[in-house]
Amino acid sequence: MQPPIPDYLADILDHVRDDDGGQSADYIPELRDADPDRLALALCTTSGHVYSAGDGDVEFTIQSISKPFIYALALQELGADAVDEVVGLEPSGEAFNELSLDDNDNRPVNPMINAGAIAVNQLINGEDSSVDDRVEKIRDLLSRLAGRDLSIDEELCNSEILSADRNLSIAHMLRSHGIIHDEAHDAVLSYTRQCSILVTTRDLAVMSATLATGGVQPVTEERLLTSEVCRRTLAVMSSSGMYDGAGRWMAGVGIPAKSGVAGGLIGTLPGQLGIATFSPRLDSSGNSVRGVKIFERLSREMGLHLMAADHHSVPGVRSITRDGDSTVIRLQGTINFTAAENILHELGSHKLGGSELLLDVSRVTSFNRMGRRMVKEGL
Ligand code: GLN
């Protein structure tokens, strides 16, 4: 059977195709001259099924979408306490390239703005690492996340370096506060090479889905990150991933996300999906105009808003029957705290007879730790 999903995705692209609002990044020729009409959408489920429409296999530079993944790599390599020493967790409400640090402790406020991402980049492979070794470690993780060997757009990277005055001033500022120790030029080179890694929209959907599974790349099935690291990364994406547009985004779309200046955009639904779009024209916050529109529509039509309380859930107890001397309790659905409370409440009001109690969990889709503990202890 051919699933109807690719047609649905193509239909969504057709709805935004004629929107030419916004402007491509124009601070370097490589981005300014990129075809602004490119348009792609890809989804990857946590089971590793990938669907795409439009220019899903066209490569572009990952740019700031690398930030959450390299933050995750730093958390994984050094642990949260060490990472917290150089970067905070609060939304900045400022542009991505703002020269700003926290007034109290001089750390960049979060890892999604450039100051935070440059500081996090410097944590990879140890303080004494060469730029090449550090970037290779980064490229290796991103390649494993994508499930293929990714390359660096050297020409674009060189061009960025020639116009990197702003990021250089950020690196000098970080150095003057002892947040980074490398030469400012090397720190910016390392960060810019990270941003210049080439990906496709399909790659990004799979990478995003790896955060959704809690760290297992759903196509290759390789475990790359721990679930704690993914949870924290997604939390930071939800509060800061869309820069000074983050609040509006969470209200309208409600999916942890990250945008990049080349026009890429990812969204991650924990436990469900990785989504990615590509369209180069950006709004004033640096987020893809058509990408945002696609996400708004997907969120609305597919019911993806994480804060929505309107999803249908089945009661935890499917049936309670008597079979000879046994009482058979059939459970169903997802057993979390709320479902377990409902089950215990239901059992408490039921007169259970016989000498044996049988619990049938064949229709339970998943137990979380709390749900399992409550049902066990309740019994
Ligand atoms: N390389 C870009 C920069 O540092 C990345 C920014 C972005 O994608 N928002 O300016």
Tab-separated table of C-alpha atoms and ligand atoms in Angstrom:
chain	number	residue	atom	x	y	z
A	1	MET	CA	0.000	0.000	0.000
A	2	GLN	CA	1.262	3.472	-0.891
A	3	PRO	CA	0.744	5.799	2.088
A	4	PRO	CA	-0.940	9.139	1.223
A	5	ILE	CA	1.720	11.120	3.118
A	6	PRO	CA	3.936	12.294	0.168
A	7	ASP	CA	0.859	13.692	-1.601
A	8	TYR	CA	-0.153	15.509	1.562
A	9	LEU	CA	3.342	17.005	1.913
A	10	ALA	CA	3.401	18.074	-1.760
A	11	ASP	CA	0.006	19.714	-1.279
A	12	ILE	CA	1.343	21.701	1.683
A	13	LEU	CA	4.277	22.916	-0.416
A	14	ASP	CA	1.904	24.001	-3.195
A	15	HIS	CA	0.038	26.200	-0.730
A	16	VAL	CA	3.120	28.246	0.189
A	17	ARG	CA	4.990	28.048	-3.120
A	18	ASP	CA	3.914	31.475	-4.391
A	19	ASP	CA	4.745	33.317	-1.180
A	20	ASP	CA	7.891	35.332	-1.938
A	21	GLY	CA	7.924	37.321	1.307
A	22	GLY	CA	11.165	37.819	3.223
A	23	GLN	CA	14.710	38.027	1.964
A	24	SER	CA	17.577	35.584	1.552
A	25	ALA	CA	20.586	36.222	3.767
A	26	ASP	CA	22.837	38.567	1.810
A	27	TYR	CA	25.923	39.019	3.969
A	28	ILE	CA	27.975	36.643	1.792
A	29	PRO	CA	27.699	35.982	-1.973
A	30	GLU	CA	27.148	32.215	-1.552
A	31	LEU	CA	23.930	32.765	0.422
A	32	ARG	CA	22.850	35.837	-1.549
A	33	ASP	CA	23.124	33.964	-4.861
A	34	ALA	CA	21.440	30.735	-3.693
A	35	ASP	CA	18.189	29.961	-5.541
A	36	PRO	CA	15.494	31.590	-3.341
A	37	ASP	CA	12.715	29.465	-4.836
A	38	ARG	CA	14.004	26.158	-3.500
A	39	LEU	CA	11.345	24.540	-1.346
A	40	ALA	CA	11.346	21.253	0.577
A	41	LEU	CA	9.580	19.459	3.392
A	42	ALA	CA	10.562	16.146	5.004
A	43	LEU	CA	9.274	14.081	7.913
A	44	CYS	CA	10.945	11.211	9.732
A	45	THR	CA	9.029	9.103	12.244
A	46	THR	CA	10.631	7.615	15.338
A	47	SER	CA	10.382	4.252	13.516
A	48	GLY	CA	12.702	5.641	10.831
A	49	HIS	CA	10.212	6.106	7.984
A	50	VAL	CA	11.200	9.155	5.928
A	51	TYR	CA	8.819	11.087	3.645
A	52	SER	CA	9.768	14.123	1.619
A	53	ALA	CA	8.420	16.495	-1.003
A	54	GLY	CA	9.979	19.181	-3.213
A	55	ASP	CA	13.743	19.711	-3.166
A	56	GLY	CA	14.331	17.251	-0.313
A	57	ASP	CA	17.708	16.108	-1.652
A	58	VAL	CA	19.226	19.541	-2.391
A	59	GLU	CA	22.190	20.391	-0.155
A	60	PHE	CA	22.561	23.657	1.762
A	61	THR	CA	24.616	24.695	4.794
A	62	ILE	CA	23.269	23.674	8.178
A	63	GLN	CA	24.223	27.028	9.817
A	64	SER	CA	22.545	27.551	13.186
A	65	ILE	CA	20.650	24.259	13.044
A	66	SER	CA	23.989	22.742	14.075
A	67	LYS	CA	23.732	24.553	17.432
A	68	PRO	CA	21.320	22.211	19.262
A	69	PHE	CA	23.225	19.125	18.073
A	70	ILE	CA	26.607	20.466	19.156
A	71	TYR	CA	25.092	21.552	22.462
A	72	ALA	CA	23.914	17.930	22.805
A	73	LEU	CA	27.420	16.683	21.962
A	74	ALA	CA	28.936	18.922	24.657
A	75	LEU	CA	26.376	17.732	27.222
A	76	GLN	CA	27.162	14.162	26.299
A	77	GLU	CA	30.966	14.635	26.440
A	78	LEU	CA	31.226	16.798	29.550
A	79	GLY	CA	27.943	16.520	31.464
A	80	ALA	CA	25.448	19.294	32.177
A	81	ASP	CA	27.359	20.915	35.065
A	82	ALA	CA	30.466	21.629	32.964
A	83	VAL	CA	28.376	22.959	30.077
A	84	ASP	CA	26.348	25.156	32.453
A	85	GLU	CA	29.571	26.856	33.476
A	86	VAL	CA	29.969	28.454	30.055
A	87	VAL	CA	26.390	28.935	28.846
A	88	GLY	CA	22.963	29.634	30.378
A	89	LEU	CA	19.478	28.327	29.607
A	90	GLU	CA	17.357	31.454	29.398
A	91	PRO	CA	15.755	32.914	26.254
A	92	SER	CA	17.538	36.089	25.200
A	93	GLY	CA	14.748	37.926	23.384
A	94	GLU	CA	17.525	39.332	21.209
A	95	ALA	CA	18.807	38.723	17.694
A	96	PHE	CA	20.966	35.629	17.086
A	97	ASN	CA	24.186	37.614	16.661
A	98	GLU	CA	23.745	39.999	19.583
A	99	LEU	CA	26.897	40.908	21.501
A	100	SER	CA	25.377	40.077	24.860
A	101	LEU	CA	26.224	38.211	28.046
A	102	ASP	CA	24.278	37.647	31.253
A	103	ASP	CA	24.720	40.735	33.475
A	104	ASN	CA	25.306	38.632	36.588
A	105	ASP	CA	27.728	35.907	35.531
A	106	ASN	CA	29.010	37.008	32.096
A	107	ARG	CA	27.916	33.765	30.416
A	108	PRO	CA	26.097	33.826	27.059
A	109	VAL	CA	22.430	33.477	27.997
A	110	ASN	CA	21.705	30.373	25.901
A	111	PRO	CA	23.422	28.019	23.401
A	112	MET	CA	21.190	28.965	20.442
A	113	ILE	CA	22.538	32.495	19.981
A	114	ASN	CA	25.974	32.863	18.379
A	115	ALA	CA	27.751	33.817	21.627
A	116	GLY	CA	26.483	30.632	23.310
A	117	ALA	CA	27.191	28.449	20.286
A	118	ILE	CA	30.787	29.721	19.972
A	119	ALA	CA	31.332	28.973	23.677
A	120	VAL	CA	29.837	25.473	23.307
A	121	ASN	CA	31.860	24.744	20.158
A	122	GLN	CA	35.017	25.392	22.198
A	123	LEU	CA	34.080	22.649	24.685
A	124	ILE	CA	34.182	19.910	22.054
A	125	ASN	CA	37.223	17.616	22.109
A	126	GLY	CA	38.807	19.445	25.054
A	127	GLU	CA	40.290	22.902	25.499
A	128	ASP	CA	43.595	21.996	23.838
A	129	SER	CA	42.084	20.516	20.689
A	130	SER	CA	43.205	21.771	17.276
A	131	VAL	CA	40.503	23.372	15.134
A	132	ASP	CA	40.722	20.451	12.682
A	133	ASP	CA	40.236	17.745	15.317
A	134	ARG	CA	37.365	19.640	16.928
A	135	VAL	CA	35.584	20.173	13.622
A	136	GLU	CA	36.144	16.540	12.650
A	137	LYS	CA	34.434	15.404	15.842
A	138	ILE	CA	31.521	17.709	15.052
A	139	ARG	CA	31.318	16.566	11.436
A	140	ASP	CA	31.408	12.950	12.600
A	141	LEU	CA	28.450	13.383	14.961
A	142	LEU	CA	26.380	15.296	12.403
A	143	SER	CA	27.177	12.597	9.795
A	144	ARG	CA	26.053	9.822	12.130
A	145	LEU	CA	22.907	11.777	12.919
A	146	ALA	CA	22.183	12.132	9.188
A	147	GLY	CA	23.184	8.533	8.461
A	148	ARG	CA	25.655	9.543	5.714
A	149	ASP	CA	29.043	11.189	5.393
A	150	LEU	CA	28.547	14.974	5.370
A	151	SER	CA	31.011	17.420	3.827
A	152	ILE	CA	31.916	21.045	4.488
A	153	ASP	CA	31.247	23.845	1.981
A	154	GLU	CA	34.780	25.264	2.087
A	155	GLU	CA	34.077	28.148	-0.281
A	156	LEU	CA	31.121	29.371	1.741
A	157	CYS	CA	33.110	28.928	4.948
A	158	ASN	CA	35.999	31.044	3.602
A	159	SER	CA	33.565	33.700	2.536
A	160	GLU	CA	31.945	33.769	6.014
A	161	ILE	CA	35.343	34.096	7.632
A	162	LEU	CA	36.088	37.166	5.483
A	163	SER	CA	32.973	38.872	6.830
A	164	ALA	CA	33.009	37.483	10.365
A	165	ASP	CA	33.695	40.755	12.188
A	166	ARG	CA	30.636	40.416	14.354
A	167	ASN	CA	31.355	36.815	15.397
A	168	LEU	CA	35.004	37.811	15.959
A	169	SER	CA	33.912	40.561	18.335
A	170	ILE	CA	31.717	38.026	20.137
A	171	ALA	CA	34.722	35.685	20.461
A	172	HIS	CA	36.908	38.512	21.802
A	173	MET	CA	34.194	39.378	24.300
A	174	LEU	CA	33.985	35.696	25.421
A	175	ARG	CA	37.772	35.541	25.729
A	176	SER	CA	37.965	38.709	27.783
A	177	HIS	CA	35.567	37.131	30.304
A	178	GLY	CA	37.462	33.835	30.382
A	179	ILE	CA	34.541	31.884	28.845
A	180	ILE	CA	36.744	30.680	25.969
A	181	HIS	CA	40.538	30.393	25.868
A	182	ASP	CA	41.403	29.813	22.229
A	183	GLU	CA	42.454	32.643	19.897
A	184	ALA	CA	39.314	34.505	18.775
A	185	HIS	CA	40.092	33.736	15.115
A	186	ASP	CA	40.406	29.994	15.763
A	187	ALA	CA	37.209	29.940	17.819
A	188	VAL	CA	35.288	31.641	15.003
A	189	LEU	CA	36.916	29.410	12.373
A	190	SER	CA	35.870	26.304	14.288
A	191	TYR	CA	32.302	27.592	14.749
A	192	THR	CA	32.020	28.732	11.114
A	193	ARG	CA	33.196	25.355	9.827
A	194	GLN	CA	30.515	23.765	12.017
A	195	CYS	CA	27.917	26.070	10.358
A	196	SER	CA	29.234	25.250	6.846
A	197	ILE	CA	28.428	21.534	6.942
A	198	LEU	CA	26.175	20.584	4.018
A	199	VAL	CA	22.879	18.815	4.682
A	200	THR	CA	19.638	18.083	2.843
A	201	THR	CA	16.111	18.528	4.168
A	202	ARG	CA	15.829	14.734	4.429
A	203	ASP	CA	19.035	14.638	6.514
A	204	LEU	CA	17.647	17.278	8.842
A	205	ALA	CA	14.378	15.383	9.326
A	206	VAL	CA	16.302	12.260	10.360
A	207	MET	CA	18.618	14.272	12.638
A	208	SER	CA	15.626	15.902	14.245
A	209	ALA	CA	13.913	12.519	14.671
A	210	THR	CA	16.988	11.314	16.579
A	211	LEU	CA	16.196	13.928	19.224
A	212	ALA	CA	12.577	12.687	19.135
A	213	THR	CA	13.580	9.078	19.899
A	214	GLY	CA	15.725	10.151	22.838
A	215	GLY	CA	19.011	9.646	21.000
A	216	VAL	CA	18.726	6.569	18.767
A	217	GLN	CA	19.134	7.409	15.061
A	218	PRO	CA	15.888	5.837	13.804
A	219	VAL	CA	17.200	4.671	10.407
A	220	THR	CA	20.630	3.250	11.335
A	221	GLU	CA	19.434	2.412	14.876
A	222	GLU	CA	22.731	3.682	16.299
A	223	ARG	CA	22.467	5.192	19.795
A	224	LEU	CA	24.150	8.595	19.537
A	225	LEU	CA	22.837	10.590	22.514
A	226	THR	CA	21.286	9.812	25.888
A	227	SER	CA	17.628	10.567	26.523
A	228	GLU	CA	18.568	13.132	29.227
A	229	VAL	CA	20.745	15.005	26.720
A	230	CYS	CA	17.919	15.014	24.149
A	231	ARG	CA	15.392	16.235	26.704
A	232	ARG	CA	17.545	19.188	27.724
A	233	THR	CA	18.392	20.040	24.114
A	234	LEU	CA	14.710	20.060	23.171
A	235	ALA	CA	13.902	22.215	26.191
A	236	VAL	CA	16.437	24.823	25.049
A	237	MET	CA	15.151	24.631	21.464
A	238	SER	CA	11.623	25.319	22.691
A	239	SER	CA	12.612	28.415	24.667
A	240	SER	CA	15.334	29.870	22.413
A	241	GLY	CA	15.462	28.045	19.072
A	242	MET	CA	13.607	30.746	17.144
A	243	TYR	CA	15.566	33.664	18.649
A	244	ASP	CA	13.453	36.753	19.298
A	245	GLY	CA	10.531	35.008	17.545
A	246	ALA	CA	10.531	32.128	20.092
A	247	GLY	CA	7.472	33.190	22.107
A	248	ARG	CA	5.297	33.740	19.035
A	249	TRP	CA	6.495	30.424	17.617
A	250	MET	CA	5.641	28.440	20.757
A	251	ALA	CA	2.180	30.004	20.882
A	252	GLY	CA	1.420	29.444	17.191
A	253	VAL	CA	3.263	26.212	16.371
A	254	GLY	CA	4.172	24.672	19.734
A	255	ILE	CA	7.051	22.456	18.549
A	256	PRO	CA	10.693	22.706	19.758
A	257	ALA	CA	12.529	24.084	16.731
A	258	LYS	CA	15.714	25.563	15.304
A	259	SER	CA	16.254	27.715	12.253
A	260	GLY	CA	19.333	28.432	10.142
A	261	VAL	CA	20.272	31.415	8.031
A	262	ALA	CA	20.555	29.340	4.806
A	263	GLY	CA	16.799	28.685	5.057
A	264	GLY	CA	16.618	25.363	6.914
A	265	LEU	CA	14.220	24.833	9.805
A	266	ILE	CA	13.742	21.773	12.023
A	267	GLY	CA	11.043	20.873	14.510
A	268	THR	CA	11.068	17.903	16.875
A	269	LEU	CA	8.046	16.218	18.442
A	270	PRO	CA	9.353	14.087	21.316
A	271	GLY	CA	8.366	10.447	20.874
A	272	GLN	CA	6.798	11.082	17.462
A	273	LEU	CA	8.497	12.931	14.641
A	274	GLY	CA	11.343	14.936	13.191
A	275	ILE	CA	10.267	17.587	10.691
A	276	ALA	CA	12.437	19.743	8.416
A	277	THR	CA	11.799	22.429	5.813
A	278	PHE	CA	14.011	24.395	3.443
A	279	SER	CA	13.216	27.760	1.874
A	280	PRO	CA	15.878	30.504	1.820
A	281	ARG	CA	13.875	33.734	2.232
A	282	LEU	CA	13.952	34.858	5.893
A	283	ASP	CA	11.845	37.099	8.133
A	284	SER	CA	13.286	39.845	10.346
A	285	SER	CA	14.174	37.309	13.109
A	286	GLY	CA	16.206	35.239	10.614
A	287	ASN	CA	13.619	32.432	10.324
A	288	SER	CA	12.474	31.031	6.953
A	289	VAL	CA	9.186	32.714	5.943
A	290	ARG	CA	7.706	29.761	4.055
A	291	GLY	CA	9.209	27.323	6.579
A	292	VAL	CA	7.309	29.021	9.400
A	293	LYS	CA	4.094	28.916	7.322
A	294	ILE	CA	4.528	25.199	6.619
A	295	PHE	CA	5.048	24.463	10.308
A	296	GLU	CA	2.002	26.533	11.281
A	297	ARG	CA	-0.106	24.529	8.905
A	298	LEU	CA	1.322	21.113	9.866
A	299	SER	CA	0.864	21.899	13.546
A	300	ARG	CA	-2.767	22.904	13.011
A	301	GLU	CA	-3.766	20.118	10.626
A	302	MET	CA	-1.821	17.270	12.192
A	303	GLY	CA	-2.556	18.356	15.788
A	304	LEU	CA	1.131	18.656	16.683
A	305	HIS	CA	1.053	21.576	19.172
A	306	LEU	CA	2.718	20.202	22.306
A	307	MET	CA	0.619	22.336	24.618
A	308	ALA	CA	-2.714	21.200	23.129
A	309	ALA	CA	-4.877	19.323	25.619
A	310	ASP	CA	-7.388	18.192	23.041
A	311	HIS	CA	-6.024	14.786	22.098
A	312	HIS	CA	-8.211	11.776	22.540
A	313	SER	CA	-6.936	9.231	25.049
A	314	VAL	CA	-8.494	5.880	25.880
A	315	PRO	CA	-9.259	4.939	29.505
A	316	GLY	CA	-6.516	2.766	31.057
A	317	VAL	CA	-8.922	-0.065	31.945
A	318	ARG	CA	-10.405	-1.793	28.907
A	319	SER	CA	-12.437	-4.369	30.835
A	320	ILE	CA	-12.675	-6.294	34.099
A	321	THR	CA	-14.156	-9.796	33.790
A	322	ARG	CA	-14.469	-12.892	35.912
A	323	ASP	CA	-13.087	-16.178	34.537
A	324	GLY	CA	-13.730	-19.052	36.965
A	325	ASP	CA	-11.764	-18.246	40.093
A	326	SER	CA	-9.817	-15.416	38.417
A	327	THR	CA	-10.534	-11.769	37.831
A	328	VAL	CA	-9.017	-10.587	34.521
A	329	ILE	CA	-8.118	-6.913	34.243
A	330	ARG	CA	-7.366	-5.776	30.697
A	331	LEU	CA	-5.410	-2.560	30.369
A	332	GLN	CA	-4.893	-0.493	27.226
A	333	GLY	CA	-3.120	2.536	25.758
A	334	THR	CA	-0.270	4.526	27.236
A	335	ILE	CA	0.152	4.009	30.965
A	336	ASN	CA	1.611	7.197	32.451
A	337	PHE	CA	0.829	8.793	35.813
A	338	THR	CA	-2.603	10.009	34.749
A	339	ALA	CA	-3.622	6.671	33.211
A	340	ALA	CA	-2.324	4.732	36.244
A	341	GLU	CA	-4.276	6.991	38.600
A	342	ASN	CA	-7.351	6.323	36.508
A	343	ILE	CA	-6.721	2.544	36.617
A	344	LEU	CA	-6.249	2.466	40.396
A	345	HIS	CA	-9.306	4.642	40.880
A	346	GLU	CA	-11.337	2.274	38.692
A	347	LEU	CA	-10.042	-0.855	40.465
A	348	GLY	CA	-10.668	0.740	43.869
A	349	SER	CA	-14.337	1.156	43.068
A	350	HIS	CA	-14.687	-2.371	41.676
A	351	LYS	CA	-15.418	-5.435	43.780
A	352	LEU	CA	-12.624	-7.818	42.763
A	353	GLY	CA	-13.442	-11.450	43.562
A	354	GLY	CA	-11.836	-14.876	43.164
A	355	SER	CA	-8.475	-16.102	44.392
A	356	GLU	CA	-6.401	-14.945	41.408
A	357	LEU	CA	-5.903	-11.636	39.632
A	358	LEU	CA	-4.718	-11.660	36.000
A	359	LEU	CA	-3.404	-8.491	34.433
A	360	ASP	CA	-3.556	-8.498	30.619
A	361	VAL	CA	-1.237	-5.832	29.187
A	362	SER	CA	-1.271	-7.029	25.586
A	363	ARG	CA	-3.124	-3.867	24.520
A	364	VAL	CA	-0.859	-1.486	26.418
A	365	THR	CA	1.219	0.567	23.959
A	366	SER	CA	3.736	1.775	26.566
A	367	PHE	CA	4.334	2.125	30.295
A	368	ASN	CA	6.412	4.981	31.598
A	369	ARG	CA	8.336	4.418	34.831
A	370	MET	CA	5.765	6.120	37.047
A	371	GLY	CA	2.833	4.341	35.396
A	372	ARG	CA	4.452	0.943	35.868
A	373	ARG	CA	5.347	1.608	39.468
A	374	MET	CA	1.867	2.814	40.353
A	375	VAL	CA	0.111	-0.163	38.751
A	376	LYS	CA	2.503	-2.642	40.422
A	377	GLU	CA	2.239	-1.052	43.837
A	378	GLY	CA	-1.496	-0.562	43.477
A	379	LEU	CA	-1.990	-4.251	42.806
B	1	GLN	N1	26.920	31.264	10.359
B	1	GLN	C1	25.849	32.106	10.764
B	1	GLN	C2	26.368	33.169	11.740
B	1	GLN	O1	27.073	32.838	12.653
B	1	GLN	C3	24.787	31.269	11.414
B	1	GLN	C4	23.663	32.096	11.942
B	1	GLN	C5	22.318	31.494	11.731
B	1	GLN	O2	22.142	30.494	11.048
B	1	GLN	N2	21.316	32.127	12.288
B	1	GLN	O3	26.105	34.341	11.602
